[in-house]
């Protein structure tokens, strides 16, 4: 009996305290807020850049890009009349001149209509976030390969949730939400980076926690870095992938 009374007293004490801290609102206005007011962003039409985006490629020039070879210099890939650009095989990767942290990235790509090569040697390219973490680009249509290296994989670390490619030669889109990893002064990861990818509107990477850098051989590595460019891959063999309509929003 005594313990029951004590428990009751304790319950009353705790619940009264809780109510004192945060009383249940009795009017609808009490849970309606008017600030901070979100900025107005005018959306683009048919995947084109919204008003607050940084346009990285609109078909007119490669001014936002540079070569990754030697001293850098002009990006050596080919601009086409249809507003796209194509990997110039064996000229090396290209990267943005600007460095980025957290971003929303829109990019469209297509494999050449003429099918050449197989497995990882068929229209292999890739979008490297901060030059380190690759979202794989590959013509996977009737072209099986290891699943953690297939189209839409985070290369060798995350199998995509679906294979959502359009037919070879048609345009795919990637919409990528990227949060960069955070490091402490000693270079240890204090917060893992994350990658979310929609492939033609289909969720294929769902907030994947980055394990480390993309490595062809060996395990992912974690080495402290700050903002860094977005890099597009020239895989070197049968990799004449085309890109168009590339824009980014800094988050
Ligand atoms: Mg690749």
CSV table of C-alpha atoms and ligand atoms in Angstrom, one decimal:
chain,number,residue,atom,x,y,z
A,1,UNK,CA,0.0,0.0,0.0
A,2,UNK,CA,2.8,2.4,1.0
A,3,UNK,CA,4.7,1.7,-2.3
A,4,UNK,CA,1.5,2.3,-4.3
A,5,UNK,CA,1.1,5.7,-2.7
A,6,UNK,CA,4.7,6.6,-3.3
A,7,UNK,CA,4.3,5.5,-7.0
A,8,UNK,CA,1.2,7.7,-7.3
A,9,UNK,CA,2.9,10.7,-5.8
A,10,UNK,CA,5.9,10.2,-8.1
A,11,UNK,CA,3.7,9.9,-11.1
A,12,UNK,CA,1.8,13.2,-10.2
A,13,UNK,CA,5.1,15.0,-9.6
A,14,UNK,CA,6.7,13.9,-12.9
A,15,UNK,CA,3.6,14.5,-15.0
A,16,UNK,CA,2.9,17.9,-13.4
A,17,UNK,CA,6.6,18.8,-14.2
A,18,UNK,CA,6.2,17.7,-17.8
A,19,UNK,CA,3.0,19.7,-18.2
A,20,UNK,CA,4.6,22.8,-16.7
A,21,UNK,CA,7.4,22.5,-19.3
A,22,UNK,CA,5.2,22.1,-22.4
A,23,UNK,CA,1.5,22.6,-22.1
A,24,UNK,CA,-0.6,21.0,-24.8
A,25,UNK,CA,-1.8,23.9,-27.1
A,26,UNK,CA,-5.5,24.4,-27.1
A,27,UNK,CA,-5.7,26.7,-30.2
A,28,UNK,CA,-4.6,25.9,-33.8
A,29,UNK,CA,-2.5,29.1,-34.1
A,30,UNK,CA,-0.2,27.9,-31.3
A,31,UNK,CA,1.4,25.3,-33.7
A,32,UNK,CA,1.5,27.5,-36.8
A,33,UNK,CA,4.8,29.3,-37.6
A,34,UNK,CA,5.6,32.2,-40.0
A,35,UNK,CA,9.4,32.2,-40.0
A,36,UNK,CA,11.9,31.5,-41.2
A,37,UNK,CA,10.4,32.1,-44.6
A,38,UNK,CA,11.9,29.7,-47.2
A,39,UNK,CA,13.5,31.4,-50.3
A,40,UNK,CA,11.5,31.4,-53.5
A,41,UNK,CA,13.1,29.2,-56.2
A,42,UNK,CA,11.7,29.1,-59.7
A,43,UNK,CA,11.8,25.6,-61.0
A,44,UNK,CA,13.3,24.8,-64.4
A,45,UNK,CA,11.2,23.2,-67.1
A,46,UNK,CA,11.9,19.6,-68.2
A,47,UNK,CA,14.8,19.1,-65.9
A,48,UNK,CA,16.5,22.4,-66.7
A,49,UNK,CA,18.2,24.4,-63.9
A,50,UNK,CA,16.1,26.1,-61.2
A,51,UNK,CA,16.7,29.8,-60.6
A,52,UNK,CA,19.2,29.3,-57.8
A,53,UNK,CA,21.3,26.7,-59.5
A,54,UNK,CA,24.9,26.9,-60.7
A,55,UNK,CA,24.8,25.8,-64.3
A,56,UNK,CA,27.9,23.6,-65.0
A,57,UNK,CA,27.0,22.7,-68.6
A,58,UNK,CA,24.2,24.0,-70.8
A,59,UNK,CA,25.6,22.9,-74.2
A,60,UNK,CA,27.3,26.1,-75.1
A,61,UNK,CA,30.8,25.7,-73.7
A,62,UNK,CA,33.0,23.8,-71.2
A,63,UNK,CA,34.1,26.9,-69.4
A,64,UNK,CA,33.1,25.5,-66.0
A,65,UNK,CA,35.4,22.5,-66.5
A,66,UNK,CA,39.1,21.7,-66.8
A,67,UNK,CA,41.3,18.8,-67.7
A,68,UNK,CA,42.6,16.7,-64.8
A,69,UNK,CA,45.8,15.9,-66.7
A,70,UNK,CA,49.1,17.7,-66.1
A,71,UNK,CA,48.7,21.3,-65.4
A,72,UNK,CA,44.9,21.2,-66.0
A,73,UNK,CA,43.9,23.5,-68.8
A,74,UNK,CA,40.8,23.4,-71.1
A,75,UNK,CA,38.6,20.4,-70.8
A,76,UNK,CA,39.3,18.3,-73.9
A,77,UNK,CA,35.9,16.7,-74.4
A,78,UNK,CA,33.8,17.2,-77.5
A,79,UNK,CA,30.8,19.6,-77.6
A,80,UNK,CA,28.0,18.4,-79.9
A,81,UNK,CA,25.5,20.3,-81.9
A,82,UNK,CA,22.6,18.9,-79.9
A,83,UNK,CA,23.7,20.6,-76.6
A,84,UNK,CA,25.6,17.6,-75.2
A,85,UNK,CA,29.3,16.8,-74.7
A,86,UNK,CA,31.0,13.5,-75.2
A,87,UNK,CA,34.0,11.9,-73.5
A,88,UNK,CA,37.0,12.1,-75.8
A,89,UNK,CA,38.4,8.7,-75.2
A,90,UNK,CA,41.8,8.6,-73.4
A,91,UNK,CA,42.0,12.4,-72.9
A,92,UNK,CA,41.5,11.9,-69.2
A,93,UNK,CA,38.8,12.9,-66.8
A,94,UNK,CA,37.4,16.4,-66.5
A,95,UNK,CA,36.4,18.3,-63.4
A,96,UNK,CA,34.7,21.4,-62.4
A,97,UNK,CA,36.9,24.4,-61.8
A,98,UNK,CA,34.7,25.2,-58.7
A,99,UNK,CA,34.9,23.1,-55.6
A,100,UNK,CA,31.8,22.0,-53.8
A,101,UNK,CA,30.6,20.6,-50.5
A,102,UNK,CA,27.0,19.4,-50.0
A,103,UNK,CA,25.1,19.6,-53.2
A,104,UNK,CA,22.0,18.6,-55.2
A,105,UNK,CA,23.3,17.6,-58.6
A,106,UNK,CA,21.4,17.1,-61.8
A,107,UNK,CA,23.1,15.4,-64.7
A,108,UNK,CA,22.0,13.6,-67.8
A,109,UNK,CA,23.9,11.0,-69.7
A,110,UNK,CA,23.6,8.6,-72.6
A,111,UNK,CA,25.5,5.6,-73.9
A,112,UNK,CA,26.5,5.6,-77.5
A,113,UNK,CA,23.8,3.9,-79.7
A,114,UNK,CA,26.5,1.7,-81.2
A,115,UNK,CA,27.1,-1.0,-78.6
A,116,UNK,CA,30.8,-1.7,-78.2
A,117,UNK,CA,32.5,-3.9,-75.5
A,118,UNK,CA,31.0,-5.7,-72.6
A,119,UNK,CA,31.0,-5.8,-68.8
A,120,UNK,CA,32.8,-2.8,-67.4
A,121,UNK,CA,34.1,-1.9,-70.9
A,122,UNK,CA,30.8,-0.8,-72.3
A,123,UNK,CA,30.1,2.9,-72.0
A,124,UNK,CA,31.8,3.2,-68.6
A,125,UNK,CA,32.0,6.7,-67.1
A,126,UNK,CA,31.1,8.0,-63.7
A,127,UNK,CA,30.2,11.0,-61.6
A,128,UNK,CA,32.8,11.5,-58.9
A,129,UNK,CA,31.5,13.6,-56.0
A,130,UNK,CA,34.3,15.6,-54.5
A,131,UNK,CA,36.6,13.7,-56.9
A,132,UNK,CA,36.4,10.7,-54.6
A,133,UNK,CA,33.1,9.0,-54.5
A,134,UNK,CA,31.9,7.5,-57.8
A,135,UNK,CA,28.3,7.1,-58.9
A,136,UNK,CA,28.8,4.6,-61.7
A,137,UNK,CA,27.7,5.4,-65.3
A,138,UNK,CA,27.6,2.2,-67.5
A,139,UNK,CA,25.6,0.7,-70.3
A,140,UNK,CA,24.1,-2.2,-68.4
A,141,UNK,CA,21.4,-3.1,-70.8
A,142,UNK,CA,21.9,-6.8,-71.6
A,143,UNK,CA,25.3,-6.4,-70.1
A,144,UNK,CA,25.7,-8.1,-66.7
A,145,UNK,CA,28.6,-7.1,-64.5
A,146,UNK,CA,29.3,-7.3,-60.7
A,147,UNK,CA,26.4,-5.7,-59.0
A,148,UNK,CA,28.4,-3.3,-56.9
A,149,UNK,CA,29.9,-1.9,-60.1
A,150,UNK,CA,26.7,-1.8,-62.2
A,151,UNK,CA,25.0,1.4,-63.3
A,152,UNK,CA,23.9,3.5,-60.4
A,153,UNK,CA,26.2,1.7,-57.9
A,154,UNK,CA,28.4,3.7,-55.6
A,155,UNK,CA,31.3,1.9,-57.2
A,156,UNK,CA,32.4,-1.1,-55.2
A,157,UNK,CA,30.5,-0.1,-52.1
A,158,UNK,CA,26.8,0.2,-52.6
A,159,UNK,CA,24.6,-2.0,-54.9
A,160,UNK,CA,21.8,0.1,-56.4
A,161,UNK,CA,18.2,-0.6,-55.3
A,162,UNK,CA,17.1,-0.9,-58.9
A,163,UNK,CA,18.4,-0.9,-62.4
A,164,UNK,CA,16.5,1.9,-64.0
A,165,UNK,CA,18.2,2.6,-67.3
A,166,UNK,CA,16.4,3.7,-70.4
A,167,UNK,CA,17.3,1.9,-73.7
A,168,UNK,CA,20.9,2.3,-74.9
A,169,UNK,CA,21.3,5.6,-76.7
A,170,UNK,CA,18.5,7.4,-74.9
A,171,UNK,CA,19.0,10.0,-72.2
A,172,UNK,CA,19.2,9.0,-68.5
A,173,UNK,CA,19.1,11.4,-65.6
A,174,UNK,CA,20.7,11.3,-62.2
A,175,UNK,CA,19.5,13.5,-59.5
A,176,UNK,CA,22.0,13.2,-56.6
A,177,UNK,CA,21.7,14.6,-53.1
A,178,UNK,CA,25.2,14.6,-51.6
A,179,UNK,CA,26.3,15.4,-48.1
A,180,UNK,CA,30.1,15.5,-47.6
A,181,UNK,CA,31.7,13.5,-44.8
A,182,UNK,CA,33.0,15.5,-41.8
A,183,UNK,CA,36.4,15.1,-40.3
A,184,UNK,CA,38.0,16.2,-37.0
A,185,UNK,CA,41.5,17.8,-36.8
A,186,UNK,CA,43.1,14.4,-36.6
A,187,UNK,CA,41.5,13.3,-39.8
A,188,UNK,CA,38.9,11.0,-38.3
A,189,UNK,CA,35.5,10.8,-39.8
A,190,UNK,CA,33.1,12.4,-37.3
A,191,UNK,CA,30.0,12.2,-39.6
A,192,UNK,CA,29.8,9.9,-42.6
A,193,UNK,CA,28.9,11.5,-45.9
A,194,UNK,CA,25.7,10.3,-47.6
A,195,UNK,CA,24.6,9.8,-51.2
A,196,UNK,CA,21.1,9.6,-52.5
A,197,UNK,CA,20.5,9.0,-56.2
A,198,UNK,CA,17.3,9.0,-58.3
A,199,UNK,CA,17.9,7.4,-61.7
A,200,UNK,CA,15.3,8.6,-64.1
A,201,UNK,CA,13.1,9.4,-61.1
A,202,UNK,CA,13.6,6.0,-59.5
A,203,UNK,CA,15.3,5.9,-56.1
A,204,UNK,CA,18.4,3.7,-56.5
A,205,UNK,CA,20.6,5.0,-53.6
A,206,UNK,CA,18.8,5.8,-50.4
A,207,UNK,CA,21.0,8.0,-48.1
A,208,UNK,CA,23.9,5.6,-48.5
A,209,UNK,CA,26.5,6.2,-45.8
A,210,UNK,CA,29.8,6.6,-47.5
A,211,UNK,CA,32.4,4.0,-46.5
A,212,UNK,CA,35.3,5.9,-48.0
A,213,UNK,CA,36.9,6.7,-51.3
A,214,UNK,CA,36.1,4.7,-54.5
A,215,UNK,CA,39.0,2.3,-55.0
A,216,UNK,CA,39.4,-0.1,-58.0
A,217,UNK,CA,41.6,-2.3,-55.9
A,218,UNK,CA,41.4,-2.5,-52.1
A,219,UNK,CA,39.1,-1.1,-49.4
A,220,UNK,CA,37.6,2.5,-49.3
A,221,UNK,CA,39.9,5.0,-47.6
A,222,UNK,CA,39.1,7.9,-45.4
A,223,UNK,CA,41.4,10.8,-45.8
A,224,UNK,CA,40.4,14.3,-44.6
A,225,UNK,CA,39.4,16.7,-47.3
A,226,UNK,CA,37.5,19.9,-47.8
A,227,UNK,CA,35.4,21.1,-50.7
A,228,UNK,CA,36.4,19.6,-54.0
A,229,UNK,CA,35.4,19.5,-57.7
A,230,UNK,CA,32.8,17.2,-59.3
A,231,UNK,CA,34.7,15.0,-61.7
A,232,UNK,CA,33.5,13.1,-64.8
A,233,UNK,CA,35.3,9.9,-65.8
A,234,UNK,CA,37.0,8.9,-69.0
A,235,UNK,CA,37.3,5.2,-68.5
A,236,UNK,CA,39.4,4.9,-71.6
A,237,UNK,CA,37.8,2.0,-73.4
A,238,UNK,CA,34.6,2.3,-75.4
A,239,UNK,CA,33.5,5.0,-73.0
A,240,UNK,CA,32.2,7.6,-75.4
A,241,UNK,CA,29.4,8.6,-72.9
A,242,UNK,CA,27.6,11.9,-73.6
A,243,UNK,CA,26.5,14.3,-70.9
A,244,UNK,CA,24.1,17.3,-71.0
A,245,UNK,CA,22.1,19.7,-68.8
A,246,UNK,CA,24.4,19.6,-65.7
A,247,UNK,CA,23.5,21.9,-62.8
A,248,UNK,CA,24.1,22.0,-59.1
A,249,UNK,CA,22.5,23.6,-56.0
A,250,UNK,CA,24.8,24.1,-53.0
A,251,UNK,CA,23.1,22.8,-49.9
B,1,LIG,MG1,33.0,4.3,-64.0
